[in-house]
GROMACS .gro file of N, CA and C in nm:
model
  240
    1MET      N    1  -2.852   0.847  -2.032
    1MET     CA    2  -2.967   0.917  -1.980
    1MET      C    3  -3.080   0.920  -2.081
    2ILE      N    4  -3.045   0.925  -2.208
    2ILE     CA    5  -3.147   0.930  -2.313
    2ILE      C    6  -3.230   0.803  -2.310
    3ILE      N    7  -3.163   0.688  -2.303
    3ILE     CA    8  -3.232   0.560  -2.305
    3ILE      C    9  -3.325   0.548  -2.184
    4GLY      N   10  -3.274   0.583  -2.068
    4GLY     CA   11  -3.354   0.572  -1.946
    4GLY      C   12  -3.476   0.663  -1.948
    5PHE      N   13  -3.457   0.785  -1.994
    5PHE     CA   14  -3.568   0.881  -1.997
    5PHE      C   15  -3.675   0.835  -2.095
    6ARG      N   16  -3.631   0.785  -2.211
    6ARG     CA   17  -3.726   0.736  -2.311
    6ARG      C   18  -3.796   0.610  -2.262
    7ALA      N   19  -3.723   0.523  -2.191
    7ALA     CA   20  -3.782   0.399  -2.142
    7ALA      C   21  -3.890   0.426  -2.037
    8LYS      N   22  -3.877   0.536  -1.965
    8LYS     CA   23  -3.977   0.572  -1.865
    8LYS      C   24  -4.097   0.643  -1.926
    9GLY      N   25  -4.100   0.654  -2.057
    9GLY     CA   26  -4.216   0.710  -2.124
    9GLY      C   27  -4.203   0.854  -2.167
   10GLY      N   28  -4.086   0.910  -2.158
   10GLY     CA   29  -4.066   1.049  -2.200
   10GLY      C   30  -4.069   1.061  -2.352
   11SER      N   31  -4.127   1.168  -2.401
   11SER     CA   32  -4.130   1.189  -2.545
   11SER      C   33  -3.992   1.231  -2.594
   12ILE      N   34  -3.975   1.232  -2.725
   12ILE     CA   35  -3.847   1.270  -2.783
   12ILE      C   36  -3.815   1.415  -2.749
   13SER      N   37  -3.914   1.502  -2.760
   13SER     CA   38  -3.893   1.644  -2.730
   13SER      C   39  -3.859   1.666  -2.583
   14GLU      N   40  -3.931   1.596  -2.493
   14GLU     CA   41  -3.903   1.608  -2.350
   14GLU      C   42  -3.763   1.558  -2.317
   15THR      N   43  -3.725   1.447  -2.382
   15THR     CA   44  -3.592   1.390  -2.359
   15THR      C   45  -3.484   1.485  -2.405
   16ALA      N   46  -3.501   1.542  -2.524
   16ALA     CA   47  -3.402   1.637  -2.577
   16ALA      C   48  -3.386   1.757  -2.485
   17GLU      N   49  -3.497   1.805  -2.432
   17GLU     CA   50  -3.491   1.919  -2.341
   17GLU      C   51  -3.424   1.880  -2.209
   18PHE      N   52  -3.454   1.759  -2.160
   18PHE     CA   53  -3.399   1.713  -2.033
   18PHE      C   54  -3.247   1.697  -2.038
   19VAL      N   55  -3.196   1.637  -2.147
   19VAL     CA   56  -3.051   1.613  -2.157
   19VAL      C   57  -2.979   1.726  -2.230
   20ASN      N   58  -3.053   1.828  -2.271
   20ASN     CA   59  -2.997   1.946  -2.335
   20ASN      C   60  -2.921   1.911  -2.463
   21CYS      N   61  -2.989   1.839  -2.553
   21CYS     CA   62  -2.930   1.810  -2.684
   21CYS      C   63  -3.040   1.819  -2.789
   22SER      N   64  -3.003   1.797  -2.913
   22SER     CA   65  -3.098   1.815  -3.022
   22SER      C   66  -3.195   1.697  -3.032
   23HIS      N   67  -3.306   1.723  -3.099
   23HIS     CA   68  -3.408   1.622  -3.126
   23HIS      C   69  -3.346   1.508  -3.207
   24ALA      N   70  -3.266   1.543  -3.307
   24ALA     CA   71  -3.203   1.443  -3.394
   24ALA      C   72  -3.108   1.353  -3.317
   25ALA      N   73  -3.036   1.409  -3.221
   25ALA     CA   74  -2.943   1.328  -3.141
   25ALA      C   75  -3.017   1.225  -3.058
   26VAL      N   76  -3.130   1.265  -3.001
   26VAL     CA   77  -3.211   1.171  -2.921
   26VAL      C   78  -3.261   1.058  -3.009
   27VAL      N   79  -3.312   1.092  -3.127
   27VAL     CA   80  -3.362   0.990  -3.219
   27VAL      C   81  -3.250   0.895  -3.260
   28LYS      N   82  -3.134   0.950  -3.292
   28LYS     CA   83  -3.020   0.868  -3.336
   28LYS      C   84  -2.975   0.771  -3.228
   29VAL      N   85  -2.961   0.820  -3.105
   29VAL     CA   86  -2.915   0.735  -2.995
   29VAL      C   87  -3.020   0.629  -2.963
   30TYR      N   88  -3.147   0.668  -2.960
   30TYR     CA   89  -3.252   0.573  -2.924
   30TYR      C   90  -3.266   0.463  -3.030
   31HIS      N   91  -3.259   0.499  -3.157
   31HIS     CA   92  -3.267   0.398  -3.263
   31HIS      C   93  -3.146   0.305  -3.260
   32ALA      N   94  -3.029   0.359  -3.234
   32ALA     CA   95  -2.909   0.276  -3.224
   32ALA      C   96  -2.923   0.177  -3.108
   33TRP      N   97  -2.979   0.222  -2.997
   33TRP     CA   98  -3.000   0.134  -2.882
   33TRP      C   99  -3.100   0.024  -2.915
   34GLN      N  100  -3.208   0.059  -2.985
   34GLN     CA  101  -3.309  -0.040  -3.022
   34GLN      C  102  -3.251  -0.146  -3.115
   35ASN      N  103  -3.160  -0.107  -3.202
   35ASN     CA  104  -3.100  -0.200  -3.297
   35ASN      C  105  -2.979  -0.272  -3.240
   36GLY      N  106  -2.940  -0.238  -3.119
   36GLY     CA  107  -2.826  -0.304  -3.056
   36GLY      C  108  -2.691  -0.252  -3.103
   37ASN      N  109  -2.686  -0.131  -3.155
   37ASN     CA  110  -2.562  -0.076  -3.209
   37ASN      C  111  -2.492   0.020  -3.115
   38VAL      N  112  -2.542   0.036  -2.993
   38VAL     CA  113  -2.481   0.129  -2.899
   38VAL      C  114  -2.358   0.064  -2.838
   39GLN      N  115  -2.245   0.135  -2.843
   39GLN     CA  116  -2.122   0.084  -2.785
   39GLN      C  117  -2.105   0.141  -2.646
   40ASN      N  118  -2.040   0.065  -2.561
   40ASN     CA  119  -2.015   0.112  -2.425
   40ASN      C  120  -1.915   0.227  -2.430
   41GLN      N  121  -1.953   0.339  -2.374
   41GLN     CA  122  -1.868   0.456  -2.376
   41GLN      C  123  -1.826   0.494  -2.235
   42GLY      N  124  -1.811   0.392  -2.149
   42GLY     CA  125  -1.778   0.419  -2.010
   42GLY      C  126  -1.638   0.474  -1.990
   43ARG      N  127  -1.545   0.440  -2.078
   43ARG     CA  128  -1.407   0.483  -2.059
   43ARG      C  129  -1.359   0.552  -2.186
   44GLY      N  130  -1.301   0.668  -2.170
   44GLY     CA  131  -1.253   0.743  -2.285
   44GLY      C  132  -1.123   0.689  -2.341
   45LYS      N  133  -1.084   0.740  -2.454
   45LYS     CA  134  -0.962   0.695  -2.522
   45LYS      C  135  -0.851   0.799  -2.514
   46CYS      N  136  -0.868   0.903  -2.433
   46CYS     CA  137  -0.767   1.007  -2.428
   46CYS      C  138  -0.669   0.981  -2.315
   47GLY      N  139  -0.556   1.049  -2.321
   47GLY     CA  140  -0.457   1.037  -2.215
   47GLY      C  141  -0.357   0.927  -2.244
   48ALA      N  142  -0.283   0.891  -2.142
   48ALA     CA  143  -0.179   0.789  -2.154
   48ALA      C  144  -0.242   0.651  -2.171
   49PRO      N  145  -0.170   0.559  -2.235
   49PRO     CA  146  -0.223   0.423  -2.248
   49PRO      C  147  -0.239   0.359  -2.110
   50ARG      N  148  -0.334   0.269  -2.099
   50ARG     CA  149  -0.361   0.203  -1.972
   50ARG      C  150  -0.245   0.113  -1.933
   51ALA      N  151  -0.216   0.109  -1.803
   51ALA     CA  152  -0.106   0.026  -1.754
   51ALA      C  153  -0.140  -0.122  -1.764
   52ILE      N  154  -0.267  -0.157  -1.738
   52ILE     CA  155  -0.311  -0.296  -1.753
   52ILE      C  156  -0.439  -0.298  -1.833
   53ASP      N  157  -0.462  -0.407  -1.905
   53ASP     CA  158  -0.583  -0.419  -1.984
   53ASP      C  159  -0.698  -0.470  -1.896
   54ASP      N  160  -0.814  -0.494  -1.958
   54ASP     CA  161  -0.931  -0.538  -1.882
   54ASP      C  162  -0.907  -0.671  -1.812
   55ARG      N  163  -0.840  -0.761  -1.881
   55ARG     CA  164  -0.811  -0.892  -1.822
   55ARG      C  165  -0.719  -0.878  -1.700
   56GLY      N  166  -0.617  -0.794  -1.712
   56GLY     CA  167  -0.527  -0.769  -1.601
   56GLY      C  168  -0.598  -0.703  -1.483
   57GLU      N  169  -0.693  -0.616  -1.515
   57GLU     CA  170  -0.770  -0.550  -1.409
   57GLU      C  171  -0.853  -0.652  -1.332
   58ARG      N  172  -0.916  -0.745  -1.404
   58ARG     CA  173  -0.993  -0.850  -1.336
   58ARG      C  174  -0.903  -0.937  -1.250
   59ARG      N  175  -0.785  -0.967  -1.301
   59ARG     CA  176  -0.689  -1.048  -1.225
   59ARG      C  177  -0.644  -0.975  -1.098
   60LEU      N  178  -0.618  -0.846  -1.110
   60LEU     CA  179  -0.578  -0.766  -0.994
   60LEU      C  180  -0.689  -0.763  -0.889
   61ARG      N  181  -0.812  -0.746  -0.933
   61ARG     CA  182  -0.925  -0.746  -0.838
   61ARG      C  183  -0.935  -0.879  -0.765
   62ARG      N  184  -0.913  -0.987  -0.838
   62ARG     CA  185  -0.917  -1.120  -0.777
   62ARG      C  186  -0.808  -1.134  -0.671
   63CYS      N  187  -0.688  -1.085  -0.701
   63CYS     CA  188  -0.577  -1.091  -0.605
   63CYS      C  189  -0.607  -1.009  -0.481
   64VAL      N  190  -0.668  -0.893  -0.499
   64VAL     CA  191  -0.700  -0.807  -0.385
   64VAL      C  192  -0.809  -0.871  -0.300
   65ARG      N  193  -0.907  -0.935  -0.364
   65ARG     CA  194  -1.012  -1.002  -0.287
   65ARG      C  195  -0.956  -1.116  -0.204
   66GLU      N  196  -0.856  -1.187  -0.258
   66GLU     CA  197  -0.795  -1.298  -0.184
   66GLU      C  198  -0.725  -1.250  -0.058
   67ASP      N  199  -0.654  -1.137  -0.068
   67ASP     CA  200  -0.579  -1.085   0.046
   67ASP      C  201  -0.591  -0.933   0.048
   68ARG      N  202  -0.687  -0.883   0.120
   68ARG     CA  203  -0.713  -0.738   0.123
   68ARG      C  204  -0.602  -0.661   0.193
   69ARG      N  205  -0.522  -0.726   0.274
   69ARG     CA  206  -0.414  -0.658   0.346
   69ARG      C  207  -0.280  -0.663   0.272
   70ALA      N  208  -0.280  -0.715   0.151
   70ALA     CA  209  -0.155  -0.727   0.075
   70ALA      C  210  -0.102  -0.588   0.039
   71THR      N  211   0.029  -0.575   0.041
   71THR     CA  212   0.093  -0.449   0.003
   71THR      C  213   0.105  -0.442  -0.149
   72VAL      N  214   0.141  -0.326  -0.198
   72VAL     CA  215   0.159  -0.308  -0.342
   72VAL      C  216   0.268  -0.401  -0.393
   73LEU      N  217   0.375  -0.415  -0.316
   73LEU     CA  218   0.485  -0.503  -0.356
   73LEU      C  219   0.438  -0.647  -0.367
   74GLN      N  220   0.358  -0.692  -0.272
   74GLN     CA  221   0.306  -0.829  -0.276
   74GLN      C  222   0.213  -0.849  -0.395
   75LEU      N  223   0.128  -0.751  -0.422
   75LEU     CA  224   0.038  -0.762  -0.537
   75LEU      C  225   0.116  -0.761  -0.667
   76THR      N  226   0.222  -0.682  -0.673
   76THR     CA  227   0.304  -0.676  -0.794
   76THR      C  228   0.368  -0.811  -0.822
   77THR      N  229   0.419  -0.876  -0.718
   77THR     CA  230   0.481  -1.008  -0.739
   77THR      C  231   0.378  -1.112  -0.779
   78LYS      N  232   0.256  -1.102  -0.727
   78LYS     CA  233   0.149  -1.195  -0.767
   78LYS      C  234   0.110  -1.175  -0.912
   79MET      N  235   0.111  -1.052  -0.958
   79MET     CA  236   0.068  -1.021  -1.094
   79MET      C  237   0.170  -1.063  -1.199
   80LYS      N  238   0.298  -1.078  -1.159
   80LYS     CA  239   0.401  -1.115  -1.256
   80LYS      C  240   0.406  -1.260  -1.282
   0.00000   0.00000   0.00000
């Protein structure tokens, strides 16, 4: 949200107020984004380990697209 608000022309103070964080945090995130140092934080690292990795997830999606009516058992055999 910080990047988007700043990209639309919002000042640092307006952005900090909008996202309810400090001025320094807005500056830090925006500078990291400008330098290309922002990491994707879409998925957290807490909880149980993932059953399949990103590659396996893409493979599963491909299998489902091929046969949308496939059962879990059929998809499991395709994945092995």
